[in-house]
XYZ file of C-alpha atoms in Angstrom:
478
model
C -2.654 237.893 263.762
C -0.563 239.355 260.564
C 0.222 243.099 260.218
C 1.059 245.241 257.234
C 3.593 247.524 257.412
C 4.705 248.911 253.959
C 8.294 250.445 253.932
C 8.272 253.794 251.724
C 11.342 256.646 251.318
C 11.369 259.854 250.131
C 13.328 260.814 246.529
C 16.135 263.765 246.375
C 14.054 266.452 245.124
C 14.833 267.213 241.153
C 13.591 269.721 239.390
C 11.803 268.603 236.110
C 13.581 269.679 233.216
C 11.292 272.451 230.164
C 9.131 270.006 228.751
C 9.446 267.901 226.273
C 12.908 267.359 227.007
C 14.314 264.388 229.070
C 14.894 265.007 233.020
C 18.206 263.931 234.423
C 17.849 261.039 236.271
C 16.725 261.774 239.877
C 18.229 260.150 242.752
C 16.543 257.069 243.727
C 16.053 255.481 246.668
C 14.560 252.591 248.202
C 10.549 252.567 249.099
C 8.192 249.971 248.786
C 4.260 247.678 249.436
C 1.403 245.319 248.834
C 0.019 241.920 249.181
C -0.328 239.676 251.453
C -0.830 235.485 250.969
C -1.136 232.342 253.864
C 2.169 231.584 255.221
C 3.478 235.155 254.756
C 4.880 236.120 258.343
C 5.930 239.285 257.087
C 4.460 239.746 253.555
C 4.810 240.880 250.340
C 7.672 242.847 248.076
C 7.197 244.705 244.825
C 8.545 246.633 243.049
C 12.159 247.179 241.505
C 13.294 248.121 244.883
C 10.077 248.007 247.196
C 8.978 245.859 249.691
C 5.589 244.874 252.324
C 5.661 243.623 255.671
C 2.746 242.064 257.445
C 3.474 240.131 260.517
C 1.724 237.133 262.138
C 2.449 238.044 265.500
C 3.547 240.731 267.470
C 7.819 241.018 268.052
C 9.839 242.825 270.284
C 11.217 245.755 267.127
C 7.676 246.680 266.925
C 4.985 245.855 269.207
C 4.391 248.286 271.671
C 4.548 247.431 275.374
C 1.368 244.575 276.373
C 0.525 246.920 279.518
C -3.220 246.645 279.579
C -4.557 249.911 278.732
C -4.524 252.298 281.322
C -7.058 255.284 282.396
C -7.949 257.579 285.016
C -11.707 256.683 284.729
C -13.521 253.316 284.304
C -13.520 252.335 280.755
C -17.031 252.918 279.357
C -19.120 250.188 277.236
C -20.164 251.328 274.229
C -23.935 250.852 273.186
C -24.384 247.546 271.303
C -22.009 246.234 274.397
C -23.294 244.970 277.717
C -20.667 244.073 280.966
C -21.315 240.242 280.246
C -20.212 240.411 276.636
C -16.238 242.015 277.997
C -15.435 239.930 281.143
C -11.753 240.934 281.796
C -10.611 241.518 278.218
C -7.827 243.370 279.065
C -6.722 240.679 281.011
C -7.153 237.982 278.027
C -6.139 239.983 275.755
C -2.507 240.141 277.577
C -2.138 236.305 277.727
C -2.443 235.979 274.336
C -0.144 238.938 273.476
C 2.465 237.268 276.028
C 2.265 233.811 273.979
C 2.495 235.025 271.077
C 5.781 236.840 271.606
C 7.143 233.862 274.221
C 10.470 233.189 272.941
C 10.242 229.236 271.602
C 12.919 226.737 271.188
C 13.937 225.551 267.936
C 17.168 223.527 266.519
C 19.148 224.544 263.890
C 18.328 221.326 261.822
C 14.803 223.031 262.450
C 15.227 226.476 260.909
C 16.843 224.979 257.716
C 13.712 222.619 257.193
C 11.241 225.881 258.368
C 13.073 227.705 255.368
C 13.260 224.705 253.019
C 8.914 224.049 253.672
C 8.467 228.058 252.605
C 10.258 227.575 249.689
C 8.906 224.452 248.575
C 4.976 225.406 249.273
C 5.749 228.809 247.773
C 8.096 229.839 245.791
C 7.759 230.986 242.042
C 10.688 229.791 239.564
C 9.402 232.931 236.889
C 13.455 233.248 235.693
C 15.494 229.858 235.182
C 12.418 227.279 235.296
C 14.984 224.995 236.647
C 12.907 224.073 239.489
C 11.236 221.172 240.468
C 9.916 219.651 243.968
C 11.879 216.514 243.132
C 15.007 218.218 243.395
C 14.515 220.691 246.042
C 13.476 217.613 248.182
C 16.194 215.937 247.364
C 18.770 218.993 248.014
C 16.582 218.688 251.898
C 17.743 215.265 252.470
C 21.384 215.853 250.890
C 21.190 218.707 253.130
C 19.976 217.412 256.793
C 21.990 214.071 256.183
C 24.570 215.179 259.490
C 24.108 217.433 262.239
C 24.394 221.397 261.521
C 26.013 222.305 264.762
C 25.968 226.000 265.016
C 22.933 228.879 264.385
C 25.347 230.444 262.072
C 25.973 227.672 260.399
C 22.098 227.156 259.456
C 21.450 230.503 258.344
C 25.031 229.819 255.914
C 22.961 226.909 254.887
C 19.767 228.848 254.430
C 21.747 231.231 252.427
C 23.492 228.480 249.687
C 19.717 226.842 249.274
C 17.856 229.855 248.498
C 20.996 230.994 245.915
C 20.669 227.788 244.649
C 17.167 228.443 242.834
C 18.660 231.162 240.880
C 16.698 234.174 241.868
C 18.188 237.270 243.093
C 15.468 238.451 245.116
C 15.343 235.455 246.945
C 17.023 235.672 250.016
C 18.067 235.113 253.879
C 17.693 238.430 255.489
C 19.579 238.174 259.337
C 17.600 238.853 262.240
C 19.014 242.555 262.717
C 18.330 242.309 259.054
C 14.803 241.449 259.169
C 13.958 243.204 262.693
C 15.145 246.731 260.291
C 13.059 245.919 257.702
C 9.937 245.624 260.485
C 10.332 248.798 261.759
C 8.778 250.392 258.832
C 5.690 252.488 258.412
C 4.586 254.981 255.899
C 2.325 256.915 258.653
C 4.624 259.330 259.730
C 3.750 258.273 263.585
C 5.028 254.924 263.740
C 1.939 253.061 263.487
C 0.883 250.142 261.091
C -3.184 249.569 259.909
C -4.810 246.758 258.531
C -8.491 246.194 258.238
C -10.393 243.456 260.443
C -13.344 241.700 259.933
C -15.835 241.986 262.683
C -17.161 238.578 261.737
C -20.698 241.140 260.286
C -19.607 241.465 256.849
C -17.665 244.992 257.724
C -14.453 245.832 258.193
C -12.624 247.240 260.997
C -9.410 249.874 261.042
C -7.117 248.747 263.983
C -3.459 249.189 264.839
C -1.490 245.824 264.610
C 1.853 247.308 264.389
C 3.404 249.990 266.467
C 7.176 251.375 266.688
C 8.274 250.811 269.746
C 9.402 255.155 271.570
C 7.774 255.794 268.014
C 5.165 259.180 268.557
C 2.111 257.311 268.219
C 3.331 255.129 271.233
C 4.598 258.202 273.344
C 1.187 259.668 272.845
C -0.393 256.197 273.940
C -1.556 254.773 271.343
C -1.934 250.978 271.683
C -1.362 247.705 269.625
C -5.167 246.569 269.061
C -6.752 249.838 268.814
C -9.711 250.698 266.216
C -9.479 254.023 264.461
C -12.685 256.210 264.217
C -11.215 259.163 263.159
C -8.603 261.298 261.625
C -8.577 264.969 262.342
C -12.189 264.183 263.414
C -12.929 263.202 259.426
C -14.908 259.263 259.998
C -13.026 256.294 259.188
C -15.884 254.290 258.336
C -14.740 252.544 255.393
C -11.867 253.953 254.535
C -8.432 251.415 253.425
C -5.300 251.122 255.784
C -3.878 252.818 252.952
C -6.287 255.529 252.544
C -5.997 256.249 255.975
C -1.568 256.294 256.150
C -2.363 258.937 253.811
C -4.521 260.870 255.935
C -2.615 260.865 258.971
C 0.568 262.086 256.900
C 2.009 265.032 257.328
C 4.685 267.794 257.614
C 7.148 267.095 260.551
C 6.717 268.480 263.756
C 2.754 268.973 263.039
C -0.064 267.243 264.778
C -2.694 264.818 263.982
C -5.410 264.198 266.263
C -6.616 260.294 266.767
C -9.839 258.961 267.885
C -9.791 255.750 269.123
C -10.957 252.777 270.802
C -9.283 249.940 273.221
C -10.866 246.618 272.623
C -14.437 245.537 272.061
C -15.795 247.737 274.739
C -14.200 250.841 274.468
C -13.140 253.600 276.185
C -12.955 255.827 273.418
C -10.058 258.179 273.849
C -8.561 261.415 271.265
C -5.105 261.696 271.028
C -3.362 264.235 269.650
C -0.090 262.772 267.642
C 3.272 264.968 266.715
C 4.165 263.531 263.381
C 7.872 262.015 263.332
C 8.456 261.373 259.755
C 7.722 264.286 256.939
C 7.021 262.280 253.103
C 7.710 264.232 250.335
C 5.109 265.148 248.070
C 6.458 262.767 244.696
C 4.494 265.222 242.226
C 5.772 267.938 240.661
C 3.576 269.765 237.453
C 2.944 272.828 235.359
C 1.419 273.977 231.937
C 2.657 273.893 228.734
C 1.271 276.193 225.598
C 2.117 274.521 222.646
C 1.261 274.535 218.702
C 1.737 278.338 218.858
C -0.118 278.582 222.192
C -3.396 276.713 220.834
C -3.176 273.957 223.328
C -2.312 273.684 226.635
C -0.545 270.614 228.296
C -0.402 269.504 231.835
C 3.193 268.428 232.305
C 2.865 265.409 235.570
C 6.222 264.557 236.718
C 5.435 261.811 239.689
C 9.001 260.441 240.987
C 8.010 257.906 242.917
C 4.799 255.760 244.289
C 4.513 256.872 248.158
C 1.407 257.694 250.300
C 1.190 260.774 249.020
C 1.472 260.240 245.201
C -2.585 259.291 244.617
C -3.738 262.759 246.717
C -1.772 264.871 245.584
C -1.970 263.478 241.612
C -5.428 264.565 242.225
C -4.609 268.450 243.268
C -2.534 268.445 240.471
C -4.369 267.969 238.000
C -7.044 269.383 239.127
C -4.937 272.593 239.351
C -3.820 272.170 235.481
C -7.766 271.315 234.843
C -9.019 274.721 235.967
C -6.143 276.427 234.020
C -6.934 275.145 230.747
C -5.026 271.978 230.250
C -7.158 270.042 227.275
C -3.993 267.317 226.946
C -2.119 265.572 229.620
C 1.581 263.979 230.263
C 2.694 261.838 232.918
C 5.995 261.742 233.502
C 7.551 258.508 234.914
C 10.770 257.875 233.879
C 13.516 257.051 236.180
C 10.355 255.365 238.377
C 11.433 252.553 240.196
C 8.381 252.100 241.717
C 7.548 252.089 245.561
C 4.338 251.485 246.957
C 2.820 249.220 244.147
C -0.958 249.675 246.048
C -0.454 253.586 245.396
C 0.739 252.287 241.786
C -2.566 250.744 241.420
C -4.613 253.225 243.123
C -3.115 255.711 241.144
C -3.750 253.914 237.643
C -7.345 253.329 239.012
C -7.802 257.523 238.438
C -7.910 257.045 234.329
C -9.655 254.090 233.800
C -13.866 253.475 233.382
C -15.057 251.075 236.667
C -14.203 247.403 235.360
C -11.558 247.762 233.676
C -8.921 245.408 234.435
C -5.420 247.150 235.926
C -3.551 243.937 236.494
C -3.324 240.064 237.239
C -1.435 238.444 239.259
C -0.547 235.037 239.227
C 1.175 232.405 241.567
C 1.258 228.924 242.147
C -0.854 229.618 245.424
C -4.824 230.521 244.449
C -4.175 233.262 246.698
C -1.581 235.300 244.946
C -3.780 234.830 241.397
C -5.766 237.797 241.419
C -7.571 240.550 239.084
C -6.980 243.724 240.050
C -10.308 246.521 238.372
C -11.223 249.589 238.544
C -13.877 250.465 240.646
C -14.872 254.146 239.822
C -15.495 256.566 236.844
C -12.331 258.217 235.458
C -11.204 261.330 236.767
C -10.662 262.915 233.132
C -11.197 261.392 229.704
C -8.446 263.639 228.068
C -5.178 262.198 225.958
C -3.151 261.555 227.993
C 0.732 260.505 227.414
C 2.860 258.672 229.450
C 6.962 258.990 228.622
C 8.896 255.718 230.130
C 12.695 254.550 229.752
C 14.824 252.180 231.520
C 14.640 252.852 234.626
C 10.980 253.074 235.081
C 10.005 250.317 236.794
C 7.721 248.267 239.041
C 4.429 249.674 240.584
C 5.354 252.014 237.717
C 5.069 249.956 234.866
C 1.551 248.497 236.162
C 1.058 252.223 235.668
C 1.650 252.838 232.132
C 0.926 248.855 230.926
C -3.235 249.547 232.503
C -3.398 253.099 231.410
C -2.233 251.399 227.769
C -3.828 248.561 227.616
C -7.084 249.946 228.612
C -6.508 252.596 225.440
C -6.490 255.561 228.149
C -2.563 256.526 227.067
C 0.487 256.295 224.700
C 3.714 255.113 225.842
C 6.746 257.649 224.598
C 10.224 256.804 225.474
C 12.369 253.523 225.633
C 11.507 249.969 226.779
C 10.864 249.471 230.807
C 12.810 248.037 233.161
C 10.906 244.903 233.513
C 10.615 244.224 237.248
C 6.949 241.992 237.452
C 8.046 239.587 240.433
C 5.781 239.458 243.650
C 8.548 239.324 246.860
C 6.923 237.822 250.517
C 9.148 238.270 253.550
C 8.646 235.064 256.121
C 9.663 235.210 259.046
C 11.673 232.198 260.894
C 10.858 231.017 264.595
C 14.750 232.172 265.591
C 13.636 235.662 264.157
C 15.228 235.943 261.027
C 13.559 235.952 257.953
C 13.672 234.933 254.008
C 12.434 237.128 251.282
C 10.733 234.470 248.452
C 9.336 235.052 245.039
C 5.455 234.177 245.473
C 4.307 235.611 242.167
C 4.148 237.902 239.464
C 2.383 240.671 237.645
C 0.684 240.431 234.092
C -0.486 243.786 232.266
C -4.350 243.565 230.890
C -3.176 242.411 227.813
C -1.797 239.689 228.973
C 1.832 240.807 228.710
C 4.215 239.158 231.515
C 5.884 242.163 232.658
C 9.192 240.427 234.348
C 11.664 240.352 232.451
C 10.991 242.090 228.555
C 9.551 244.880 230.164
C 6.459 247.457 227.701
C 7.622 248.692 224.906
C 6.773 251.814 223.528
C 4.287 253.306 221.060
C 6.537 255.888 220.126
C 10.294 256.613 221.056
C 9.778 260.757 220.707
C 7.121 262.647 221.375
C 4.031 262.593 218.686
C 1.343 265.086 217.555
C -1.571 265.486 219.476
C -3.756 264.937 216.305
C -1.414 261.694 216.419
C -1.837 260.678 219.780
C -6.274 260.698 219.624
C -5.793 259.530 216.020
C -4.194 255.862 217.985
C -6.289 255.989 221.224
C -9.278 256.338 219.267
C -8.657 253.146 217.048
C -7.522 251.394 220.095
C -10.770 251.972 221.967
C -12.363 251.059 218.262
C -10.100 247.666 218.255
C -10.514 246.728 222.564
C -14.690 247.750 222.139
C -15.242 244.986 218.873
């Protein structure tokens, strides 16, 4: 079983300056999301300071109690189920879970070799180009030529081994660091969701991780529950990211979940008090330029968290209602956050079928093309403001809009963080973070290292913006 656990921290609020002046740098904290592939035990780290977690099996720090689902009334069967379909389902589920969390004995040499194999199978040398399978094999033979007498020594060996790769993002996690990392969620109620195939071409939304003593755990949500509705809204067909956004809300308020335990029920309605108050990363205002002839909607996006897309849509619609016919999206000092939130934000401006981003890596699972799947929210001229602290998810948004002729970029060259990291759990509870892929823009520019060059250093006239976008579209069509 694999579990998606994105990590996101709100940025401190700063008031955007009067447009078009440069805003003061905002206080940036760690945030995170999103891409999973084969052996990944915890998942994918994306963004300048961002991460996504995926667990292949429950671990004590995030797994709920594995007691059977308790109810004062007998479980009710769903219409498409019969008693024969679900014999002793709860007991079977419990046995599997107990099997998953049973500790395994592993030698010090075994832990080192496990870390070595992860790098051997997955590592992408996107910076130094020094890594080869031959030199890596030789290093393994040298390391294992003598006994490793303690677990702490094994961990030191892994650190040194990963350090030799010359990649600042590939690193070792102690058991404590791994445990802390696996506890983060973006729902605000202490659960982590994942779409799981039902075998018939459809997907169910299941709770594949739950924080012990978190709001959902206390209210009675169980690991493995299927989420059917949030506040009365049917979530069929919605992604885990969309539903995580629905679960968000002010601290101390309540959200009502309709859940089903196992294949055959029972169905329960559970009221959960929210704990984490995700702050909106969006601020906006209407500006009058050209002696009041032009109305410009200015939107500042401080980070990409679970509320980014939803609040951006609200801001744009309100600005349109006030008469905005041009838009500025300010991504300066936005270090990224949830990559999936960045991708969903970019899609708001793109035509159906437009490429958002390419991912590249050694493994075929990391070689993907992400495309927009619906018509754009607006077609108005757009400026995206960037600087040398515009990174990761922000660079994905900026490049997608620029390369598809939906926006021009104004400001400074961006940071240049386009690598994808995954977090793998080792058998003693420690872990390794490994670079496994990179992002490439729709125009096939490698973001990492070089960043993205803007079209203008200073704000151009809107007539020049329209002319630039028109020429871009003409070239693209030809």
